[in-house]
């Protein structure tokens, strides 16, 4: 038996380090806390400068109220705040901060310099260097506050080793600034990263103007939400306002859904499901809309004191609030004009007379006509919801006579739809492509017997009957070919450059990761007209470029996305493209096409699985058939 370890009270310094671990996980979180402080101080303009993803330096400058000279040392103490006086105040918090922990925590893990000058006073500064507080010194500074955080985590090697790459951190910082810029249109923001201006939005009066500055032209296609009249009488004082995108503008992640609760940006995750439900069947699997949704409700119905970084809040009537949101979205989409020519434009911010002409140009809500729209926004994918009989197989001799008959695909399964979110492109003819390398697996020579349901190939392979999923196989074959054909990956100069519509956040990511894109074969140019792609990997067609770059920019916002190395990026591109050009289910193939697919099947490493890991074939051995029909013994 060992003696129990005795309990001691930790010293303040240790407690501070433990607390710092929660509040300051990464540079982007520091930026968030400091921007919130500036907003709380009533700043009209906030400038954020970061160097090397914030790891070298983060500087936040504001023109807010400043900090009283005598309070400077106190601002660095834990649980010291000007925003709360007593426990009662916790029930009705009107500021973004209130815990009094941020500056103290940041000062534990960096060299923190606070310079401040309240109106009519002298400038003063104080430094806290990895937990050591200095003295108050005079400082030359304009009215307001400047906070500098240098060399964060250099004294915390363990924490440093868990940090993301600077470029990733920069995108996170952009996200932080964007979400605050969206919640506070009355404040101007300027963000620079390594001396490059990444975001600059002036203070404006109307939220609509801010959205234009952040989302670019896409804002013109956002619809203002309204609640069904029946909700007026529903119990509860909560109220949703905001804008949602038409279903043709979507993102691969929910990152462009901004939720503000009483002016505080919060994590969108708890709201995503209700939002998707509000869209009914209009969104493709795995896609999310762009949305800015603003919830106003009495302060005592929301508890902001549940999370150290305040990204999460608790709502007293969360269920009711979510249902209201879903109803509002559904109602808004239903009452938006469905005929493109039937109205002068969609309701909402397109009607803003104050916008410059080019911002006001209203795109037709063509989406409204179709159930589903491909990523490029111009090629509808036929998804019939009505029951349609599966095609009936016919003998190969008569197959060739059926010409000119439009194939209408019946409903795809939802997982199929996800796989095909990039689809809408013509399938490649299996016979037209370059031959693969030598036979490398031990499949025998195979002979196609027939096609079943225009989806499966019946194949004789020695003593086995194979049922092959033509799409899965072709996808796999294409993947191998795309992956190993270097010429497809080389940058190809486009005859005319392809315009790229980007919002502020995408631009920021693009600017931060431009080298990565170049290494993938994309050359993106900016001019007064905006951004355009002048060069891209040969395998991407013009119409694929914009959606592709959008998705890559999204992936780049996180580490661990399948884009870490060039090799993985190529893999990812091959993966997506393999699916795009592959023959679909319900597509008639002739015998030579089937033969070619089967021949290719012998030249790929793992012929039994498609790129998504699903099986390509079902095997029925002859003796299993014999057994079934009682031919044994
Ligand atoms: P909190 O924001 O929860 O009060 P912080 O540690 O973030 O805690 O800040 C401590 C205090 O320092 C704030 O309550 C505020 O009085 C003061 N302060 C911090 N940043 C600023 C700023 N940019 N302008 C004015 N006062 C500030
Ligand atoms: Mg704070």
XYZ file of C-alpha atoms and ligand atoms in Angstrom:
661
model
C 0.000 0.000 0.000
C 1.316 3.451 -0.856
C 0.662 6.488 1.259
C -1.977 8.824 -0.193
C -0.506 11.919 -1.830
C -1.277 14.952 0.270
C -3.398 17.790 -1.040
C -1.977 21.276 -1.282
C -3.415 24.579 -2.428
C -1.792 25.511 -5.765
C 0.034 28.805 -5.975
C -1.421 31.646 -8.039
C 1.141 31.236 -10.786
C 0.289 27.582 -11.353
C -3.420 28.322 -11.245
C -2.841 31.006 -13.836
C -1.079 28.598 -16.147
C -3.848 26.061 -15.855
C -6.474 28.675 -16.611
C -4.416 30.048 -19.489
C -4.526 26.637 -21.109
C -8.285 26.907 -21.506
C -8.574 30.421 -22.745
C -5.558 30.537 -25.019
C -5.336 27.415 -27.063
C -4.167 29.002 -30.274
C -3.417 32.405 -31.778
C -6.838 32.730 -33.406
C -8.384 32.539 -29.968
C -6.183 35.382 -28.769
C -7.319 37.497 -31.682
C -10.904 36.679 -30.812
C -10.522 37.777 -27.207
C -8.716 40.966 -28.122
C -11.155 41.948 -30.859
C -13.996 41.361 -28.412
C -12.321 43.644 -25.913
C -12.031 46.354 -28.538
C -15.685 45.998 -29.471
C -16.661 46.134 -25.799
C -14.604 49.323 -25.516
C -16.830 50.925 -28.143
C -14.196 51.030 -30.876
C -15.228 52.408 -34.282
C -12.239 51.019 -36.075
C -10.183 47.958 -35.192
C -6.920 47.088 -36.867
C -5.502 43.598 -36.559
C -1.978 42.845 -37.726
C -0.558 39.362 -37.495
C 2.786 37.954 -38.415
C 3.414 34.324 -39.237
C -0.102 33.225 -38.365
C 0.090 35.175 -35.105
C 2.935 33.065 -33.758
C 5.413 35.906 -34.103
C 3.089 38.790 -33.450
C -0.534 39.797 -33.040
C -1.301 43.477 -32.718
C -4.822 44.767 -32.132
C -5.287 48.511 -32.250
C -8.546 50.272 -31.482
C -9.968 53.736 -30.935
C -12.135 52.701 -28.019
C -12.458 53.985 -24.473
C -8.951 53.022 -23.375
C -7.954 51.714 -19.953
C -7.514 53.957 -16.942
C -3.842 54.211 -15.979
C -4.438 52.794 -12.524
C -6.356 49.868 -13.955
C -3.555 48.772 -16.248
C -1.941 46.354 -13.753
C -5.374 45.135 -12.741
C -6.363 44.328 -16.318
C -3.652 41.679 -16.172
C -5.075 39.967 -13.103
C -7.416 37.040 -13.371
C -11.073 37.727 -12.665
C -10.504 41.438 -12.908
C -13.017 43.072 -15.205
C -14.820 46.322 -15.797
C -17.829 44.519 -17.254
C -19.391 42.854 -14.246
C -20.020 44.105 -10.768
C -21.794 41.247 -9.099
C -23.277 37.840 -9.602
C -26.646 39.372 -10.517
C -25.105 40.997 -13.582
C -24.326 37.541 -14.974
C -27.977 37.123 -15.863
C -27.988 40.024 -18.288
C -24.616 40.341 -19.924
C -24.449 42.959 -22.637
C -20.728 42.781 -23.360
C -18.790 40.134 -25.224
C -16.351 39.655 -22.346
C -17.089 39.356 -18.648
C -14.786 36.705 -17.209
C -11.744 38.934 -16.811
C -9.438 36.125 -17.850
C -8.209 36.883 -21.327
C -5.424 39.373 -20.751
C -4.192 37.514 -17.667
C -4.060 34.259 -19.584
C -2.415 35.710 -22.665
C 0.210 37.375 -20.466
C 1.108 33.988 -19.014
C 2.104 32.527 -22.370
C 3.567 35.395 -24.382
C 5.147 38.783 -24.178
C 2.068 40.965 -23.828
C 2.253 44.731 -24.137
C -0.794 46.826 -23.329
C -0.625 50.448 -24.377
C -3.615 52.614 -23.757
C -4.744 56.173 -23.703
C -8.228 57.097 -22.554
C -9.590 60.340 -24.054
C -7.972 63.363 -22.454
C -5.224 61.371 -20.692
C -1.598 60.481 -21.333
C -0.585 57.252 -23.005
C 0.716 54.514 -20.712
C 1.885 50.984 -21.181
C 2.549 47.860 -19.182
C 4.253 44.633 -20.185
C 3.648 41.112 -18.932
C 6.320 38.736 -20.085
C 5.346 35.089 -19.650
C 3.791 35.724 -16.273
C 6.088 38.532 -15.113
C 4.329 41.843 -14.792
C 6.370 45.009 -15.399
C 5.819 48.609 -14.353
C 3.711 51.300 -15.917
C 5.689 53.345 -18.448
C 4.772 56.323 -20.622
C 3.766 55.409 -24.165
C 3.216 57.398 -27.321
C -0.166 56.288 -28.596
C -3.333 57.823 -30.024
C -6.535 57.650 -28.020
C -7.587 54.062 -27.670
C -5.755 50.848 -26.927
C -3.062 48.806 -28.589
C -2.377 45.270 -27.471
C 0.667 43.414 -28.737
C 1.185 39.713 -28.243
C 4.633 38.531 -29.239
C 6.144 35.058 -29.435
C 3.189 33.205 -28.033
C 3.896 29.741 -26.583
C 7.673 29.943 -27.034
C 7.955 29.123 -23.322
C 5.346 26.354 -23.654
C 7.050 23.877 -25.978
C 4.366 21.262 -25.390
C 1.620 23.623 -26.475
C 3.688 24.947 -29.334
C 4.160 21.475 -30.732
C 0.396 21.076 -31.058
C -0.061 24.229 -33.066
C -1.225 24.314 -36.661
C 0.824 25.740 -39.452
C 0.949 29.542 -39.700
C -1.079 29.541 -42.925
C -3.828 27.518 -41.270
C -3.806 29.805 -38.291
C -4.070 32.804 -40.558
C -7.258 31.393 -42.088
C -8.665 30.849 -38.624
C -7.816 34.412 -37.695
C -9.572 35.598 -40.829
C -12.618 33.601 -39.785
C -12.581 35.237 -36.375
C -12.337 38.726 -37.802
C -15.000 37.995 -40.413
C -17.457 36.672 -37.877
C -17.010 39.751 -35.710
C -17.195 42.010 -38.726
C -20.517 40.418 -39.583
C -21.855 40.889 -36.074
C -20.684 44.491 -35.805
C -21.259 46.434 -39.006
C -20.888 49.682 -37.059
C -17.198 48.905 -36.563
C -14.611 49.143 -39.333
C -12.081 46.320 -39.562
C -8.717 46.043 -41.176
C -6.695 42.848 -41.061
C -3.175 42.423 -42.329
C -1.083 39.299 -42.374
C 2.652 39.651 -42.892
C 2.048 43.199 -44.096
C -0.488 42.141 -46.717
C -3.972 43.607 -46.362
C -6.318 40.662 -46.150
C -9.588 42.233 -45.152
C -10.674 45.816 -45.012
C -14.255 46.833 -44.401
C -15.408 50.315 -43.457
C -17.866 51.002 -40.659
C -21.395 51.019 -42.085
C -24.859 51.548 -40.729
C -26.710 48.696 -42.332
C -25.991 45.017 -42.032
C -26.734 44.664 -45.742
C -23.790 46.890 -46.603
C -21.499 44.839 -44.437
C -22.655 41.662 -46.129
C -21.793 43.094 -49.512
C -18.346 43.951 -48.252
C -17.796 40.488 -46.848
C -19.609 38.199 -49.265
C -19.051 40.121 -52.456
C -21.544 39.769 -55.274
C -23.018 36.666 -53.703
C -24.704 38.922 -51.189
C -26.939 40.056 -54.028
C -28.332 36.578 -54.218
C -29.093 36.229 -50.548
C -32.700 36.348 -49.443
C -33.904 38.105 -46.342
C -35.737 35.669 -44.131
C -39.171 36.239 -42.743
C -41.264 34.151 -40.411
C -44.661 32.768 -41.309
C -47.455 35.067 -40.049
C -48.689 32.278 -37.783
C -45.465 32.600 -35.791
C -46.440 36.068 -34.604
C -48.886 34.521 -32.208
C -46.584 31.688 -31.155
C -45.330 31.809 -27.577
C -41.899 33.268 -26.916
C -40.196 36.585 -27.481
C -37.346 35.259 -29.585
C -37.045 36.540 -33.095
C -34.951 35.428 -36.064
C -33.722 37.813 -38.701
C -31.100 37.478 -41.342
C -30.267 36.297 -44.820
C -29.898 32.927 -46.441
C -28.486 31.928 -49.792
C -30.578 30.544 -52.583
C -29.959 26.799 -52.823
C -27.588 27.156 -55.759
C -24.967 28.857 -53.611
C -23.617 26.231 -51.312
C -20.471 25.269 -49.495
C -18.954 21.930 -48.625
C -18.884 22.888 -44.965
C -21.057 24.905 -42.657
C -18.330 27.535 -42.296
C -20.304 30.211 -44.008
C -23.211 29.971 -41.659
C -22.932 32.764 -39.166
C -25.135 32.718 -36.107
C -25.394 35.752 -33.899
C -27.209 35.617 -30.615
C -27.836 39.046 -29.174
C -24.870 40.341 -31.149
C -22.502 37.557 -30.116
C -21.142 35.205 -32.777
C -21.594 31.634 -31.624
C -20.696 28.223 -33.031
C -23.133 27.275 -35.776
C -23.065 23.528 -35.224
C -26.195 23.293 -33.051
C -28.195 25.129 -35.718
C -27.086 23.312 -38.843
C -29.688 20.604 -38.749
C -32.600 22.993 -38.417
C -31.237 25.101 -41.232
C -30.911 22.104 -43.530
C -34.394 21.001 -42.619
C -35.700 24.432 -43.485
C -34.268 23.978 -46.959
C -36.281 20.761 -47.294
C -34.958 18.860 -50.297
C -33.386 21.824 -51.963
C -29.831 21.229 -50.763
C -27.646 18.471 -52.060
C -26.320 15.972 -49.553
C -23.326 17.303 -47.731
C -23.773 20.865 -48.923
C -24.532 23.810 -46.707
C -25.970 27.195 -47.542
C -24.425 30.557 -46.842
C -26.357 32.282 -44.091
C -26.254 35.067 -41.587
C -28.879 34.410 -38.955
C -29.522 36.798 -36.142
C -31.371 35.718 -33.044
C -32.661 38.341 -30.666
C -34.125 37.225 -27.390
C -34.386 38.442 -23.800
C -30.968 38.378 -22.087
C -32.208 36.094 -19.325
C -33.129 33.385 -21.818
C -29.553 32.848 -22.889
C -26.701 31.707 -20.666
C -23.369 32.795 -22.085
C -21.402 31.576 -19.095
C -21.015 27.957 -20.152
C -17.748 27.923 -22.034
C -14.378 29.598 -21.373
C -14.193 30.968 -24.892
C -17.924 31.799 -25.011
C -18.390 30.229 -28.435
C -21.160 28.141 -27.010
C -24.194 29.417 -25.223
C -27.196 27.760 -23.672
C -30.712 28.730 -24.631
C -33.529 28.265 -22.220
C -35.997 27.307 -24.944
C -33.608 25.880 -27.474
C -36.128 23.535 -29.044
C -38.649 26.259 -29.685
C -35.973 28.582 -31.012
C -34.725 25.948 -33.460
C -38.201 25.151 -34.714
C -38.854 28.792 -35.346
C -35.661 28.975 -37.349
C -36.624 25.999 -39.470
C -40.085 27.409 -40.118
C -38.696 30.797 -41.067
C -36.293 29.300 -43.583
C -38.917 27.028 -45.090
C -41.428 29.868 -45.297
C -38.886 32.204 -46.861
C -37.891 29.745 -49.560
C -41.489 28.847 -50.313
C -42.543 32.447 -50.691
C -39.622 33.432 -52.899
C -40.783 33.858 -56.499
C -40.253 30.688 -58.452
C -40.519 32.002 -61.975
C -37.291 33.730 -62.942
C -39.054 36.435 -64.919
C -41.957 36.937 -62.579
C -40.397 39.590 -60.415
C -37.893 42.348 -60.576
C -35.685 40.478 -58.199
C -35.648 38.504 -55.053
C -36.657 40.225 -51.896
C -34.076 41.298 -49.439
C -30.824 43.000 -49.987
C -31.050 43.106 -53.748
C -33.488 45.945 -53.427
C -30.988 48.222 -51.764
C -30.997 51.420 -53.732
C -27.849 52.664 -52.042
C -25.655 50.035 -53.631
C -23.421 50.794 -56.579
C -24.923 49.554 -59.812
C -22.695 46.545 -60.308
C -23.507 45.346 -56.827
C -27.185 45.660 -57.482
C -27.292 43.557 -60.617
C -29.763 40.884 -59.748
C -29.091 37.359 -60.798
C -32.155 35.424 -61.792
C -33.189 32.871 -59.234
C -32.973 30.111 -61.781
C -32.473 27.697 -58.929
C -36.076 28.025 -58.079
C -37.099 26.073 -61.144
C -35.055 23.035 -60.470
C -34.930 20.624 -57.662
C -31.187 20.330 -57.724
C -28.425 22.332 -59.242
C -24.877 21.250 -59.776
C -21.968 23.000 -58.176
C -21.347 25.088 -61.227
C -24.788 26.469 -60.857
C -25.635 26.127 -64.510
C -26.067 22.467 -65.180
C -29.026 20.929 -63.457
C -28.660 17.346 -62.378
C -31.839 15.549 -63.199
C -33.201 14.164 -60.032
C -36.700 12.921 -60.537
C -38.501 12.261 -57.350
C -41.239 10.307 -59.088
C -41.069 6.570 -59.298
C -39.615 5.360 -62.526
C -39.254 1.712 -63.443
C -35.703 0.450 -63.626
C -34.587 -0.133 -67.196
C -35.296 -3.583 -68.494
C -32.359 -5.409 -69.995
C -32.490 -6.425 -73.595
C -30.220 -8.546 -75.690
C -27.077 -6.803 -76.820
C -28.081 -7.041 -80.479
C -31.056 -4.800 -79.970
C -29.292 -2.412 -77.633
C -27.455 -0.784 -80.455
C -30.662 0.091 -82.246
C -31.882 2.301 -79.487
C -30.565 5.647 -80.457
C -31.599 9.142 -79.680
C -33.546 8.042 -76.694
C -33.000 10.413 -73.778
C -31.909 8.573 -70.696
C -33.572 10.056 -67.661
C -31.937 8.899 -64.488
C -34.280 7.952 -61.709
C -33.641 9.212 -58.223
C -30.153 8.692 -56.970
C -29.768 7.477 -53.454
C -28.654 10.155 -51.067
C -25.209 8.648 -50.768
C -24.981 8.465 -54.520
C -25.935 12.074 -54.663
C -23.134 12.920 -52.291
C -20.679 11.067 -54.472
C -21.949 12.939 -57.422
C -22.045 16.340 -55.967
C -19.510 17.285 -58.578
C -21.385 15.485 -61.270
C -23.428 16.865 -64.092
C -20.536 16.323 -66.423
C -20.618 13.921 -69.290
C -19.197 10.536 -68.602
C -16.032 9.630 -70.378
C -16.351 6.841 -72.913
C -14.376 3.964 -71.391
C -13.000 3.169 -74.822
C -11.661 6.626 -75.530
C -8.999 6.827 -72.850
C -5.363 5.909 -72.938
C -4.619 2.278 -72.106
C -3.428 1.605 -68.574
C -0.120 -0.159 -67.884
C 0.447 -3.915 -67.912
C -1.778 -6.528 -66.334
C -0.859 -6.409 -62.656
C -3.365 -8.514 -60.795
C -4.347 -12.129 -61.139
C -7.756 -11.650 -62.661
C -8.254 -13.898 -65.651
C -9.253 -12.659 -69.092
C -12.952 -11.871 -68.809
C -15.816 -11.757 -71.231
C -18.885 -9.543 -70.807
C -22.104 -11.468 -71.303
C -24.668 -8.729 -70.977
C -25.598 -5.602 -69.121
C -28.285 -5.804 -66.497
C -30.505 -2.850 -65.654
C -28.069 -0.639 -67.539
C -26.022 -0.643 -64.374
C -24.346 -4.008 -63.917
C -22.147 -5.968 -66.251
C -22.531 -9.742 -66.222
C -19.121 -11.221 -66.729
C -17.684 -14.646 -67.268
C -14.343 -14.949 -65.476
C -13.118 -18.526 -65.694
C -15.222 -20.495 -63.276
C -16.984 -17.483 -61.871
C -19.844 -15.254 -62.811
C -19.152 -11.646 -61.834
C -21.733 -8.941 -61.409
C -19.844 -5.727 -61.805
C -21.041 -2.291 -60.773
C -20.058 -0.381 -63.890
C -19.840 2.977 -62.172
C -17.722 1.710 -59.311
C -15.339 -0.029 -61.654
C -14.984 2.828 -64.078
C -14.430 5.214 -61.228
C -11.644 3.034 -59.941
C -10.038 2.706 -63.348
C -10.216 6.422 -63.883
C -8.681 7.070 -60.515
C -5.643 4.963 -61.310
C -5.241 6.623 -64.649
C -5.636 10.150 -63.345
C -3.381 9.557 -60.418
C -0.487 8.292 -62.468
C -0.706 10.366 -65.584
C 1.635 13.247 -64.788
C 0.612 15.214 -67.837
C -2.849 15.737 -66.429
C -1.415 17.455 -63.399
C 0.655 19.943 -65.213
C -0.535 23.485 -65.190
C -2.185 24.330 -68.435
C -2.560 27.896 -69.544
C -6.196 28.631 -70.306
C -7.020 30.355 -73.555
C -9.244 32.766 -71.748
C -8.908 33.074 -68.008
C -11.839 31.863 -65.984
C -13.397 34.409 -63.625
C -13.467 33.417 -59.997
C -16.074 34.865 -57.708
C -14.736 35.022 -54.167
C -15.951 36.460 -50.915
C -13.701 38.205 -48.422
C -12.940 35.061 -46.523
C -12.108 33.083 -49.618
C -9.879 35.898 -50.778
C -8.098 35.896 -47.461
C -7.509 32.174 -47.670
C -6.390 32.469 -51.218
C -3.913 35.189 -50.359
C -2.618 33.204 -47.426
C -2.151 29.990 -49.402
C -1.319 31.231 -52.846
C 1.904 29.204 -52.996
C 0.032 26.010 -52.231
C -2.348 26.682 -55.061
C 0.502 27.436 -57.393
C 2.150 24.168 -56.494
C -1.061 22.448 -57.516
C -0.972 24.067 -60.931
C -3.370 26.932 -60.336
C -2.343 30.408 -61.318
C -4.812 32.924 -60.012
C -4.576 36.534 -60.991
C -6.226 39.551 -59.526
C -7.142 42.692 -61.386
C -9.594 45.519 -60.967
C -12.222 43.157 -62.373
C -11.612 40.669 -59.587
C -9.912 37.300 -59.514
C -9.494 34.891 -62.380
C -7.797 31.595 -63.047
C -5.324 31.788 -65.874
C -3.760 28.391 -65.477
C -4.955 25.151 -63.902
C -4.256 21.400 -63.983
C -5.100 20.072 -67.406
C -7.637 17.595 -66.128
C -10.036 20.263 -64.929
C -12.505 21.636 -67.417
C -13.386 25.324 -67.417
C -16.749 24.800 -65.799
C -15.196 22.722 -63.033
C -12.622 25.297 -62.071
C -14.564 27.684 -59.911
C -16.355 25.108 -57.767
C -13.114 23.234 -57.450
C -11.168 26.223 -56.206
C -13.985 27.056 -53.789
C -13.808 23.612 -52.280
C -10.043 23.657 -52.090
C -10.118 26.992 -50.311
C -12.486 25.494 -47.804
C -10.270 22.481 -47.285
C -7.321 24.742 -46.769
C -8.896 26.311 -43.746
C -8.180 23.249 -41.677
C -5.172 21.093 -41.148
C -5.760 17.432 -41.646
C -7.882 18.144 -44.690
C -6.841 15.900 -47.556
C -4.594 18.580 -48.892
C -1.581 18.514 -46.641
C 0.978 17.588 -49.208
C 1.081 17.931 -52.928
C 0.810 14.170 -53.262
C -2.281 14.073 -51.129
C -3.735 16.938 -53.061
C -3.274 15.091 -56.282
C -4.895 12.122 -54.737
C -7.805 14.230 -53.702
C -8.176 15.741 -57.158
C -7.932 12.334 -58.787
C -10.469 11.021 -56.346
C -13.019 13.709 -57.119
C -12.403 13.561 -60.813
C -12.549 9.808 -60.981
C -16.142 9.985 -59.889
C -17.025 12.862 -62.166
C -16.198 11.324 -65.474
C -17.146 7.759 -64.676
C -20.043 6.113 -66.459
C -23.099 6.284 -64.279
C -25.527 3.670 -63.244
C -28.427 3.526 -65.697
C -26.170 4.223 -68.605
C -26.219 1.868 -71.511
C -22.867 0.425 -72.544
C -22.058 -1.506 -75.689
C -19.964 -4.654 -75.757
C -16.682 -3.026 -76.777
C -17.068 -0.528 -73.935
C -17.691 -3.327 -71.484
C -14.708 -5.272 -72.815
C -12.526 -2.287 -72.377
C -13.621 -1.796 -68.774
C -12.935 -5.436 -68.022
C -9.548 -5.259 -69.644
C -8.704 -2.172 -67.606
C -9.826 -4.001 -64.516
C -6.856 -6.325 -64.857
C -4.453 -3.406 -64.878
C -5.312 -1.812 -61.552
C -3.894 -2.806 -58.174
C -7.017 -3.549 -56.178
C -9.795 -4.325 -58.620
C -12.355 -5.334 -56.028
C -12.951 -1.959 -54.420
C -13.924 1.382 -55.842
C -12.254 4.575 -54.645
C -14.850 4.979 -51.945
C -14.160 1.516 -50.636
C -17.379 0.015 -51.921
C -17.169 -3.277 -53.766
C -16.881 -3.197 -57.533
C -18.063 -6.717 -58.114
C -20.034 -9.592 -56.728
C -18.594 -13.068 -57.398
C -20.721 -16.145 -57.953
C -18.554 -19.260 -58.354
C -19.829 -21.870 -60.767
C -19.858 -24.551 -58.116
C -22.039 -22.335 -55.923
C -24.537 -22.244 -58.783
C -24.228 -25.986 -59.247
C -24.842 -26.410 -55.585
C -27.862 -24.177 -55.684
C -29.394 -26.121 -58.524
C -28.638 -29.446 -56.970
C -26.044 -30.462 -59.514
C -23.579 -31.624 -56.900
C -22.842 -35.176 -55.906
P -12.982 40.830 -19.814
O -13.070 41.255 -21.226
O -13.707 39.540 -19.569
O -13.382 41.888 -18.854
P -10.145 40.784 -20.264
O -9.029 40.083 -19.596
O -10.353 40.502 -21.694
O -11.465 40.485 -19.470
O -9.922 42.324 -20.088
C -9.786 42.857 -18.762
C -10.232 44.300 -18.735
O -9.307 45.100 -19.455
C -11.561 44.564 -19.377
O -12.630 44.348 -18.468
C -11.450 46.003 -19.806
O -11.794 46.862 -18.738
C -9.974 46.179 -20.057
N -9.684 46.142 -21.499
C -9.153 45.095 -22.171
N -8.986 45.399 -23.483
C -9.440 46.652 -23.625
C -9.532 47.543 -24.750
N -9.139 47.187 -25.971
N -10.035 48.783 -24.531
C -10.444 49.138 -23.302
N -10.374 48.352 -22.212
C -9.877 47.126 -22.371
Mg -12.183 40.206 -22.763
